[in-house]
Amino acid sequence: MDSEVLSLTGRESPAAAADRAANAAPSHGATAGIVASDDGNPLRAAEDPALAHDWWRTAVIYQVYVRSFADGSGDGTGDLAGVRERLPYLAQLGVDALWFNPWYPSPLADAGYDVADYRDIHPMFGDLRQAEELIAEARELGIRTIIDVVPNHISHEHPWFQEALASEPGSPARERFWFRDGLGEGGDQMPTDWVSSFQGPTWTRTTNADGTPGQWYLHLFTPEQPDLNWNHPDVRHEHEDVLRFWFDRGVAGVRIDSAALPVKDPSFPPLPHDPAPGEHPHLDRDEIHDIYRAWRGVADEYDEPRILVGEVWLADAARFARYLRPDEMHTAFNFEFMTQPWEAQVLRASIERTLTEHRPVGAPATWVLSNHDITRPVTRYGREDTGFAFDRKRFGTSTDLELGTRRARAAALLTAALPGSLYIYQGDELGLPEVELDRSFIEDPMHFRSGGVDPGRDGCRVPLPWSEHGASLGFSAQPSAQPWLPQPAQWSHLSVARQEADPHSMLQLYREALSLRREREDMRTGALTWLDAGPDAIAFRRGATFASITNLGERNVALPGNASVLLASGPLDGTELPPDCTVWLDVEPDPHTSA
Ligand code: GLC
């Protein structure tokens, strides 16, 4: 096979040089130190308090979708008891924090992103005491807790909305939401033409007490998720109070849902064709930053400051970075990288852009391959269209899972080697594919609001397989319990038990990768220097002696002679790196760059 010659002499771009300078700042270098327990597992953190403040800059954060993680009560639905039982698994994996999807009481019109009570736990998951115990037990193992908050909307069952519905138009209770009269004769047309993120209309008409048609209310998502009016002081105070409620219980940070949406233009104009930055009526309005500055103030009240992580879907990189200014959020999800196709030039450009856009605000990048909304990586990378867009999801898309798995393994090492924090969505460490569920099981409103064209997001929310046998493959503590979504029979092979016994499994790859990342200071804080490994590879150094090379081409890439292999995502071909593989190397320091 032909191969590209890899030169390990760095070509340091101006951006990388600046990155090196930024990373050299002492405040960027901090992480929790981990002391191995007797059996060698990194089960207990010994933290230098001086470093604890900056843990989030390089953290590995594991996303727990509670309903599908582990079922401790035995009813087929995941719960907090299940998570508590599996904390040793998470500690052994080597994660620094857990992000929990919404765990609050909710009618589940959108999987809990319709919160009915922010100060309690959904009874199907457990109760508040269990949540407090879980937070404390995880922390004992050196694992912090991040919870989801959803400022844009609440559940239609929330007392505020019920009160608003029962009140007259123009009443104070309605002011916390966006109630408007309809347009046209009889007010039977919606107040605006805005389109929902879930497709379809953004307004629902209410019915008056006497049965006549009433006002309309705004919901950027489903009608069960009325949008809050962030110009109202009650809305601001309530959320700041909710933050304190959870921070007081030891929560280390919040993931802020739909973070660019909460502020609306109260004049409700039609959607402009191509709005200038800040001019869109409900996306990324300039006033939104006041909210997060206030939240940052709350987070900074704590001795160990709490962190804010934004779900900010914005195409404009400069506008994205504004959320990460020093007095706003700590980090935000880097969806730009996640949605890119499996192509070397495109991914490399995305990495470079990401580092460049974060640099001026001093915030670390985040690396994300998926979450509870996104097609699983092994499926995505095994398709012709390896990028991601919500409106491109279809039933019956042909998928090469073997290819996808190879690439997902390579992507896992690539992202774990990049500077910043790393997110792992539960089950990605097992290489679970997206499940094409029978329509009768689908609950996701995205499916229904697309008229059944979009399979929706439940295919990445299927309960985890823990053991090889049993009705729920060990997901449920009760062996005969049926999981709330069916697991494919082949998942027996992907179970934790099976993968623990296989040194080449995806799980072992993740464990080894996270362990190396923890051990090697250069992997966490070393400057990134690009290396030249040809147009089809992404190759870089971190610090002086660590290098990562990903081959996205069709030909082997030759490895340098002066390097030893630390870890590879697949078998090497002699001294060459095969297509769709990543290798981590210990290399000689480069005399041309000072790292
Ligand atoms: C975010 C969540 C998604 C939810 C939506 C509405 O995008 O990740 O799951 O449906 O917000 O809250």
PDB file of N, CA and C in Angstrom, residues 160-246:
ATOM      1  N   TRP A 160     -47.222  28.085  37.458  1.00  0.00           N
ATOM      2  CA  TRP A 160     -47.275  29.413  36.824  1.00  0.00           C
ATOM      3  C   TRP A 160     -48.145  29.403  35.566  1.00  0.00           C
ATOM      4  N   PHE A 161     -47.989  28.374  34.756  1.00  0.00           N
ATOM      5  CA  PHE A 161     -48.752  28.369  33.501  1.00  0.00           C
ATOM      6  C   PHE A 161     -50.215  28.049  33.769  1.00  0.00           C
ATOM      7  N   GLN A 162     -50.443  27.159  34.717  1.00  0.00           N
ATOM      8  CA  GLN A 162     -51.840  26.853  35.067  1.00  0.00           C
ATOM      9  C   GLN A 162     -52.542  28.110  35.575  1.00  0.00           C
ATOM     10  N   GLU A 163     -51.811  28.886  36.379  1.00  0.00           N
ATOM     11  CA  GLU A 163     -52.382  30.131  36.894  1.00  0.00           C
ATOM     12  C   GLU A 163     -52.649  31.116  35.742  1.00  0.00           C
ATOM     13  N   ALA A 164     -51.716  31.147  34.811  1.00  0.00           N
ATOM     14  CA  ALA A 164     -51.872  32.061  33.669  1.00  0.00           C
ATOM     15  C   ALA A 164     -53.098  31.688  32.837  1.00  0.00           C
ATOM     16  N   LEU A 165     -53.282  30.397  32.621  1.00  0.00           N
ATOM     17  CA  LEU A 165     -54.434  29.956  31.825  1.00  0.00           C
ATOM     18  C   LEU A 165     -55.745  30.307  32.514  1.00  0.00           C
ATOM     19  N   ALA A 166     -55.723  30.232  33.847  1.00  0.00           N
ATOM     20  CA  ALA A 166     -56.951  30.480  34.600  1.00  0.00           C
ATOM     21  C   ALA A 166     -57.201  31.983  34.790  1.00  0.00           C
ATOM     22  N   SER A 167     -56.256  32.818  34.359  1.00  0.00           N
ATOM     23  CA  SER A 167     -56.386  34.264  34.577  1.00  0.00           C
ATOM     24  C   SER A 167     -56.826  34.965  33.296  1.00  0.00           C
ATOM     25  N   GLU A 168     -57.279  36.174  33.483  1.00  0.00           N
ATOM     26  CA  GLU A 168     -57.784  36.969  32.355  1.00  0.00           C
ATOM     27  C   GLU A 168     -56.646  37.465  31.464  1.00  0.00           C
ATOM     28  N   PRO A 169     -56.917  37.708  30.181  1.00  0.00           N
ATOM     29  CA  PRO A 169     -55.932  38.393  29.347  1.00  0.00           C
ATOM     30  C   PRO A 169     -55.500  39.696  30.017  1.00  0.00           C
ATOM     31  N   GLY A 170     -54.212  39.984  29.954  1.00  0.00           N
ATOM     32  CA  GLY A 170     -53.695  41.218  30.551  1.00  0.00           C
ATOM     33  C   GLY A 170     -53.396  41.086  32.035  1.00  0.00           C
ATOM     34  N   SER A 171     -53.697  39.946  32.634  1.00  0.00           N
ATOM     35  CA  SER A 171     -53.470  39.785  34.076  1.00  0.00           C
ATOM     36  C   SER A 171     -51.979  39.542  34.351  1.00  0.00           C
ATOM     37  N   PRO A 172     -51.533  39.874  35.581  1.00  0.00           N
ATOM     38  CA  PRO A 172     -50.109  39.676  35.905  1.00  0.00           C
ATOM     39  C   PRO A 172     -49.652  38.235  35.690  1.00  0.00           C
ATOM     40  N   ALA A 173     -50.503  37.260  35.962  1.00  0.00           N
ATOM     41  CA  ALA A 173     -50.075  35.858  35.818  1.00  0.00           C
ATOM     42  C   ALA A 173     -49.699  35.543  34.371  1.00  0.00           C
ATOM     43  N   ARG A 174     -50.343  36.221  33.419  1.00  0.00           N
ATOM     44  CA  ARG A 174     -50.018  35.966  32.004  1.00  0.00           C
ATOM     45  C   ARG A 174     -48.732  36.661  31.572  1.00  0.00           C
ATOM     46  N   GLU A 175     -48.329  37.664  32.341  1.00  0.00           N
ATOM     47  CA  GLU A 175     -47.135  38.429  31.969  1.00  0.00           C
ATOM     48  C   GLU A 175     -45.855  37.612  32.057  1.00  0.00           C
ATOM     49  N   ARG A 176     -45.890  36.512  32.782  1.00  0.00           N
ATOM     50  CA  ARG A 176     -44.669  35.683  32.871  1.00  0.00           C
ATOM     51  C   ARG A 176     -44.439  34.875  31.591  1.00  0.00           C
ATOM     52  N   PHE A 177     -45.429  34.886  30.713  1.00  0.00           N
ATOM     53  CA  PHE A 177     -45.334  34.145  29.444  1.00  0.00           C
ATOM     54  C   PHE A 177     -45.559  35.145  28.313  1.00  0.00           C
ATOM     55  N   TRP A 178     -45.714  34.613  27.110  1.00  0.00           N
ATOM     56  CA  TRP A 178     -46.004  35.474  25.971  1.00  0.00           C
ATOM     57  C   TRP A 178     -47.406  35.157  25.466  1.00  0.00           C
ATOM     58  N   PHE A 179     -48.383  35.796  26.083  1.00  0.00           N
ATOM     59  CA  PHE A 179     -49.765  35.674  25.592  1.00  0.00           C
ATOM     60  C   PHE A 179     -50.032  36.854  24.672  1.00  0.00           C
ATOM     61  N   ARG A 180     -50.639  36.606  23.548  1.00  0.00           N
ATOM     62  CA  ARG A 180     -50.958  37.668  22.586  1.00  0.00           C
ATOM     63  C   ARG A 180     -52.314  37.385  21.951  1.00  0.00           C
ATOM     64  N   ASP A 181     -52.974  38.487  21.560  1.00  0.00           N
ATOM     65  CA  ASP A 181     -54.190  38.305  20.766  1.00  0.00           C
ATOM     66  C   ASP A 181     -53.787  37.840  19.374  1.00  0.00           C
ATOM     67  N   GLY A 182     -54.671  37.101  18.743  1.00  0.00           N
ATOM     68  CA  GLY A 182     -54.394  36.659  17.381  1.00  0.00           C
ATOM     69  C   GLY A 182     -54.588  37.794  16.392  1.00  0.00           C
ATOM     70  N   LEU A 183     -54.088  37.590  15.183  1.00  0.00           N
ATOM     71  CA  LEU A 183     -54.257  38.590  14.135  1.00  0.00           C
ATOM     72  C   LEU A 183     -55.533  38.281  13.358  1.00  0.00           C
ATOM     73  N   GLY A 184     -55.932  39.245  12.551  1.00  0.00           N
ATOM     74  CA  GLY A 184     -57.075  39.044  11.667  1.00  0.00           C
ATOM     75  C   GLY A 184     -58.391  39.124  12.399  1.00  0.00           C
ATOM     76  N   GLU A 185     -59.436  39.000  11.618  1.00  0.00           N
ATOM     77  CA  GLU A 185     -60.781  39.102  12.182  1.00  0.00           C
ATOM     78  C   GLU A 185     -61.025  37.941  13.148  1.00  0.00           C
ATOM     79  N   GLY A 186     -61.492  38.232  14.332  1.00  0.00           N
ATOM     80  CA  GLY A 186     -61.726  37.181  15.319  1.00  0.00           C
ATOM     81  C   GLY A 186     -60.448  36.683  15.955  1.00  0.00           C
ATOM     82  N   GLY A 187     -59.326  37.289  15.597  1.00  0.00           N
ATOM     83  CA  GLY A 187     -58.042  36.905  16.210  1.00  0.00           C
ATOM     84  C   GLY A 187     -57.687  35.448  15.965  1.00  0.00           C
ATOM     85  N   ASP A 188     -58.099  34.919  14.821  1.00  0.00           N
ATOM     86  CA  ASP A 188     -57.861  33.484  14.624  1.00  0.00           C
ATOM     87  C   ASP A 188     -56.578  33.163  13.858  1.00  0.00           C
ATOM     88  N   GLN A 189     -55.773  34.204  13.605  1.00  0.00           N
ATOM     89  CA  GLN A 189     -54.464  33.913  12.996  1.00  0.00           C
ATOM     90  C   GLN A 189     -53.359  34.090  14.044  1.00  0.00           C
ATOM     91  N   MET A 190     -52.323  33.276  13.896  1.00  0.00           N
ATOM     92  CA  MET A 190     -51.233  33.347  14.884  1.00  0.00           C
ATOM     93  C   MET A 190     -50.575  34.717  14.871  1.00  0.00           C
ATOM     94  N   PRO A 191     -50.075  35.136  16.024  1.00  0.00           N
ATOM     95  CA  PRO A 191     -49.440  36.460  16.105  1.00  0.00           C
ATOM     96  C   PRO A 191     -48.192  36.596  15.237  1.00  0.00           C
ATOM     97  N   THR A 192     -47.456  35.521  14.999  1.00  0.00           N
ATOM     98  CA  THR A 192     -46.281  35.609  14.097  1.00  0.00           C
ATOM     99  C   THR A 192     -46.206  34.346  13.244  1.00  0.00           C
ATOM    100  N   ASP A 193     -45.298  34.418  12.260  1.00  0.00           N
ATOM    101  CA  ASP A 193     -45.066  33.266  11.374  1.00  0.00           C
ATOM    102  C   ASP A 193     -43.855  32.455  11.828  1.00  0.00           C
ATOM    103  N   TRP A 194     -43.404  32.633  13.060  1.00  0.00           N
ATOM    104  CA  TRP A 194     -42.188  31.945  13.508  1.00  0.00           C
ATOM    105  C   TRP A 194     -42.389  30.428  13.458  1.00  0.00           C
ATOM    106  N   VAL A 195     -41.293  29.741  13.088  1.00  0.00           N
ATOM    107  CA  VAL A 195     -41.375  28.286  12.939  1.00  0.00           C
ATOM    108  C   VAL A 195     -40.683  27.613  14.127  1.00  0.00           C
ATOM    109  N   SER A 196     -41.260  26.556  14.638  1.00  0.00           N
ATOM    110  CA  SER A 196     -40.728  25.858  15.802  1.00  0.00           C
ATOM    111  C   SER A 196     -39.433  25.109  15.464  1.00  0.00           C
ATOM    112  N   SER A 197     -38.546  25.001  16.453  1.00  0.00           N
ATOM    113  CA  SER A 197     -37.347  24.166  16.296  1.00  0.00           C
ATOM    114  C   SER A 197     -37.754  22.708  16.061  1.00  0.00           C
ATOM    115  N   PHE A 198     -38.967  22.369  16.408  1.00  0.00           N
ATOM    116  CA  PHE A 198     -39.485  21.012  16.187  1.00  0.00           C
ATOM    117  C   PHE A 198     -40.430  20.983  14.976  1.00  0.00           C
ATOM    118  N   GLN A 199     -40.285  21.952  14.095  1.00  0.00           N
ATOM    119  CA  GLN A 199     -41.182  22.123  12.950  1.00  0.00           C
ATOM    120  C   GLN A 199     -42.573  22.548  13.429  1.00  0.00           C
ATOM    121  N   GLY A 200     -43.353  23.082  12.493  1.00  0.00           N
ATOM    122  CA  GLY A 200     -44.726  23.468  12.816  1.00  0.00           C
ATOM    123  C   GLY A 200     -44.796  24.798  13.530  1.00  0.00           C
ATOM    124  N   PRO A 201     -46.014  25.168  13.938  1.00  0.00           N
ATOM    125  CA  PRO A 201     -46.263  26.495  14.492  1.00  0.00           C
ATOM    126  C   PRO A 201     -45.678  26.692  15.882  1.00  0.00           C
ATOM    127  N   THR A 202     -45.546  27.963  16.273  1.00  0.00           N
ATOM    128  CA  THR A 202     -45.001  28.308  17.590  1.00  0.00           C
ATOM    129  C   THR A 202     -46.064  28.937  18.494  1.00  0.00           C
ATOM    130  N   TRP A 203     -47.308  28.924  18.069  1.00  0.00           N
ATOM    131  CA  TRP A 203     -48.366  29.513  18.892  1.00  0.00           C
ATOM    132  C   TRP A 203     -49.508  28.517  19.046  1.00  0.00           C
ATOM    133  N   THR A 204     -50.101  28.520  20.229  1.00  0.00           N
ATOM    134  CA  THR A 204     -51.297  27.701  20.454  1.00  0.00           C
ATOM    135  C   THR A 204     -52.370  28.607  21.051  1.00  0.00           C
ATOM    136  N   ARG A 205     -53.569  28.409  20.580  1.00  0.00           N
ATOM    137  CA  ARG A 205     -54.655  29.269  21.046  1.00  0.00           C
ATOM    138  C   ARG A 205     -55.293  28.687  22.299  1.00  0.00           C
ATOM    139  N   THR A 206     -55.608  29.554  23.242  1.00  0.00           N
ATOM    140  CA  THR A 206     -56.254  29.108  24.478  1.00  0.00           C
ATOM    141  C   THR A 206     -57.774  29.218  24.324  1.00  0.00           C
ATOM    142  N   THR A 207     -58.446  28.631  25.270  1.00  0.00           N
ATOM    143  CA  THR A 207     -59.910  28.729  25.292  1.00  0.00           C
ATOM    144  C   THR A 207     -60.310  29.485  26.557  1.00  0.00           C
ATOM    145  N   ASN A 208     -61.180  30.453  26.411  1.00  0.00           N
ATOM    146  CA  ASN A 208     -61.646  31.225  27.571  1.00  0.00           C
ATOM    147  C   ASN A 208     -62.549  30.378  28.464  1.00  0.00           C
ATOM    148  N   ALA A 209     -62.768  30.896  29.681  1.00  0.00           N
ATOM    149  CA  ALA A 209     -63.600  30.158  30.640  1.00  0.00           C
ATOM    150  C   ALA A 209     -65.006  29.893  30.079  1.00  0.00           C
ATOM    151  N   ASP A 210     -65.486  30.806  29.243  1.00  0.00           N
ATOM    152  CA  ASP A 210     -66.851  30.609  28.697  1.00  0.00           C
ATOM    153  C   ASP A 210     -66.847  29.765  27.433  1.00  0.00           C
ATOM    154  N   GLY A 211     -65.707  29.194  27.095  1.00  0.00           N
ATOM    155  CA  GLY A 211     -65.652  28.283  25.947  1.00  0.00           C
ATOM    156  C   GLY A 211     -65.327  28.967  24.632  1.00  0.00           C
ATOM    157  N   THR A 212     -65.243  30.300  24.632  1.00  0.00           N
ATOM    158  CA  THR A 212     -64.908  30.993  23.384  1.00  0.00           C
ATOM    159  C   THR A 212     -63.396  30.954  23.159  1.00  0.00           C
ATOM    160  N   PRO A 213     -62.936  31.085  21.873  1.00  0.00           N
ATOM    161  CA  PRO A 213     -61.491  31.060  21.616  1.00  0.00           C
ATOM    162  C   PRO A 213     -60.807  32.271  22.252  1.00  0.00           C
ATOM    163  N   GLY A 214     -59.668  32.036  22.866  1.00  0.00           N
ATOM    164  CA  GLY A 214     -58.989  33.096  23.610  1.00  0.00           C
ATOM    165  C   GLY A 214     -57.697  33.560  22.970  1.00  0.00           C
ATOM    166  N   GLN A 215     -56.767  33.987  23.816  1.00  0.00           N
ATOM    167  CA  GLN A 215     -55.467  34.460  23.337  1.00  0.00           C
ATOM    168  C   GLN A 215     -54.593  33.279  22.898  1.00  0.00           C
ATOM    169  N   TRP A 216     -53.507  33.631  22.254  1.00  0.00           N
ATOM    170  CA  TRP A 216     -52.496  32.641  21.865  1.00  0.00           C
ATOM    171  C   TRP A 216     -51.292  32.759  22.799  1.00  0.00           C
ATOM    172  N   TYR A 217     -50.560  31.651  22.979  1.00  0.00           N
ATOM    173  CA  TYR A 217     -49.291  31.758  23.718  1.00  0.00           C
ATOM    174  C   TYR A 217     -48.158  31.154  22.881  1.00  0.00           C
ATOM    175  N   LEU A 218     -46.971  31.693  23.134  1.00  0.00           N
ATOM    176  CA  LEU A 218     -45.786  31.310  22.341  1.00  0.00           C
ATOM    177  C   LEU A 218     -45.105  30.070  22.920  1.00  0.00           C
ATOM    178  N   HIS A 219     -44.696  29.176  22.036  1.00  0.00           N
ATOM    179  CA  HIS A 219     -43.864  28.022  22.433  1.00  0.00           C
ATOM    180  C   HIS A 219     -42.932  27.699  21.265  1.00  0.00           C
ATOM    181  N   LEU A 220     -41.633  27.931  21.463  1.00  0.00           N
ATOM    182  CA  LEU A 220     -40.698  27.636  20.370  1.00  0.00           C
ATOM    183  C   LEU A 220     -40.576  26.133  20.146  1.00  0.00           C
ATOM    184  N   PHE A 221     -40.975  25.330  21.145  1.00  0.00           N
ATOM    185  CA  PHE A 221     -40.944  23.871  20.985  1.00  0.00           C
ATOM    186  C   PHE A 221     -42.396  23.370  20.955  1.00  0.00           C
ATOM    187  N   THR A 222     -42.776  22.436  21.823  1.00  0.00           N
ATOM    188  CA  THR A 222     -44.141  21.907  21.731  1.00  0.00           C
ATOM    189  C   THR A 222     -45.120  22.797  22.506  1.00  0.00           C
ATOM    190  N   PRO A 223     -46.416  22.639  22.263  1.00  0.00           N
ATOM    191  CA  PRO A 223     -47.402  23.420  23.031  1.00  0.00           C
ATOM    192  C   PRO A 223     -47.313  23.136  24.530  1.00  0.00           C
ATOM    193  N   GLU A 224     -46.744  21.990  24.887  1.00  0.00           N
ATOM    194  CA  GLU A 224     -46.601  21.648  26.317  1.00  0.00           C
ATOM    195  C   GLU A 224     -45.394  22.347  26.945  1.00  0.00           C
ATOM    196  N   GLN A 225     -44.699  23.189  26.157  1.00  0.00           N
ATOM    197  CA  GLN A 225     -43.504  23.898  26.644  1.00  0.00           C
ATOM    198  C   GLN A 225     -43.648  25.410  26.410  1.00  0.00           C
ATOM    199  N   PRO A 226     -44.563  26.072  27.147  1.00  0.00           N
ATOM    200  CA  PRO A 226     -44.742  27.515  26.931  1.00  0.00           C
ATOM    201  C   PRO A 226     -43.471  28.305  27.236  1.00  0.00           C
ATOM    202  N   ASP A 227     -43.143  29.258  26.353  1.00  0.00           N
ATOM    203  CA  ASP A 227     -41.944  30.085  26.557  1.00  0.00           C
ATOM    204  C   ASP A 227     -42.168  31.081  27.687  1.00  0.00           C
ATOM    205  N   LEU A 228     -41.113  31.265  28.473  1.00  0.00           N
ATOM    206  CA  LEU A 228     -41.160  32.241  29.563  1.00  0.00           C
ATOM    207  C   LEU A 228     -40.787  33.630  29.039  1.00  0.00           C
ATOM    208  N   ASN A 229     -41.306  34.640  29.710  1.00  0.00           N
ATOM    209  CA  ASN A 229     -40.987  36.032  29.374  1.00  0.00           C
ATOM    210  C   ASN A 229     -39.833  36.494  30.262  1.00  0.00           C
ATOM    211  N   TRP A 230     -38.650  36.560  29.678  1.00  0.00           N
ATOM    212  CA  TRP A 230     -37.457  36.906  30.459  1.00  0.00           C
ATOM    213  C   TRP A 230     -37.342  38.398  30.764  1.00  0.00           C
ATOM    214  N   ASN A 231     -38.324  39.176  30.314  1.00  0.00           N
ATOM    215  CA  ASN A 231     -38.339  40.581  30.741  1.00  0.00           C
ATOM    216  C   ASN A 231     -39.013  40.717  32.099  1.00  0.00           C
ATOM    217  N   HIS A 232     -39.580  39.619  32.576  1.00  0.00           N
ATOM    218  CA  HIS A 232     -40.341  39.655  33.827  1.00  0.00           C
ATOM    219  C   HIS A 232     -39.412  39.349  35.010  1.00  0.00           C
ATOM    220  N   PRO A 233     -39.422  40.192  36.032  1.00  0.00           N
ATOM    221  CA  PRO A 233     -38.497  39.961  37.155  1.00  0.00           C
ATOM    222  C   PRO A 233     -38.725  38.625  37.862  1.00  0.00           C
ATOM    223  N   ASP A 234     -39.964  38.158  37.940  1.00  0.00           N
ATOM    224  CA  ASP A 234     -40.221  36.861  38.590  1.00  0.00           C
ATOM    225  C   ASP A 234     -39.438  35.744  37.917  1.00  0.00           C
ATOM    226  N   VAL A 235     -39.375  35.802  36.590  1.00  0.00           N
ATOM    227  CA  VAL A 235     -38.715  34.729  35.832  1.00  0.00           C
ATOM    228  C   VAL A 235     -37.228  34.736  36.163  1.00  0.00           C
ATOM    229  N   ARG A 236     -36.653  35.915  36.216  1.00  0.00           N
ATOM    230  CA  ARG A 236     -35.213  36.013  36.531  1.00  0.00           C
ATOM    231  C   ARG A 236     -34.942  35.555  37.967  1.00  0.00           C
ATOM    232  N   HIS A 237     -35.740  36.060  38.907  1.00  0.00           N
ATOM    233  CA  HIS A 237     -35.496  35.698  40.313  1.00  0.00           C
ATOM    234  C   HIS A 237     -35.666  34.203  40.535  1.00  0.00           C
ATOM    235  N   GLU A 238     -36.701  33.662  39.939  1.00  0.00           N
ATOM    236  CA  GLU A 238     -36.988  32.239  40.132  1.00  0.00           C
ATOM    237  C   GLU A 238     -35.801  31.378  39.665  1.00  0.00           C
ATOM    238  N   HIS A 239     -35.253  31.696  38.510  1.00  0.00           N
ATOM    239  CA  HIS A 239     -34.154  30.869  38.002  1.00  0.00           C
ATOM    240  C   HIS A 239     -32.889  31.019  38.846  1.00  0.00           C
ATOM    241  N   GLU A 240     -32.632  32.234  39.286  1.00  0.00           N
ATOM    242  CA  GLU A 240     -31.443  32.410  40.134  1.00  0.00           C
ATOM    243  C   GLU A 240     -31.619  31.644  41.447  1.00  0.00           C
ATOM    244  N   ASP A 241     -32.848  31.626  41.924  1.00  0.00           N
ATOM    245  CA  ASP A 241     -33.133  30.885  43.157  1.00  0.00           C
ATOM    246  C   ASP A 241     -32.978  29.365  42.944  1.00  0.00           C
ATOM    247  N   VAL A 242     -33.417  28.908  41.789  1.00  0.00           N
ATOM    248  CA  VAL A 242     -33.276  27.480  41.465  1.00  0.00           C
ATOM    249  C   VAL A 242     -31.790  27.102  41.378  1.00  0.00           C
ATOM    250  N   LEU A 243     -30.995  27.986  40.796  1.00  0.00           N
ATOM    251  CA  LEU A 243     -29.554  27.702  40.738  1.00  0.00           C
ATOM    252  C   LEU A 243     -29.010  27.526  42.153  1.00  0.00           C
ATOM    253  N   ARG A 244     -29.378  28.451  43.045  1.00  0.00           N
ATOM    254  CA  ARG A 244     -28.862  28.362  44.425  1.00  0.00           C
ATOM    255  C   ARG A 244     -29.371  27.083  45.111  1.00  0.00           C
ATOM    256  N   PHE A 245     -30.615  26.741  44.830  1.00  0.00           N
ATOM    257  CA  PHE A 245     -31.194  25.531  45.426  1.00  0.00           C
ATOM    258  C   PHE A 245     -30.293  24.325  45.153  1.00  0.00           C
ATOM    259  N   TRP A 246     -29.849  24.186  43.917  1.00  0.00           N
ATOM    260  CA  TRP A 246     -29.041  23.012  43.546  1.00  0.00           C
ATOM    261  C   TRP A 246     -27.570  23.195  43.894  1.00  0.00           C
TER     262      TRP A 246
END
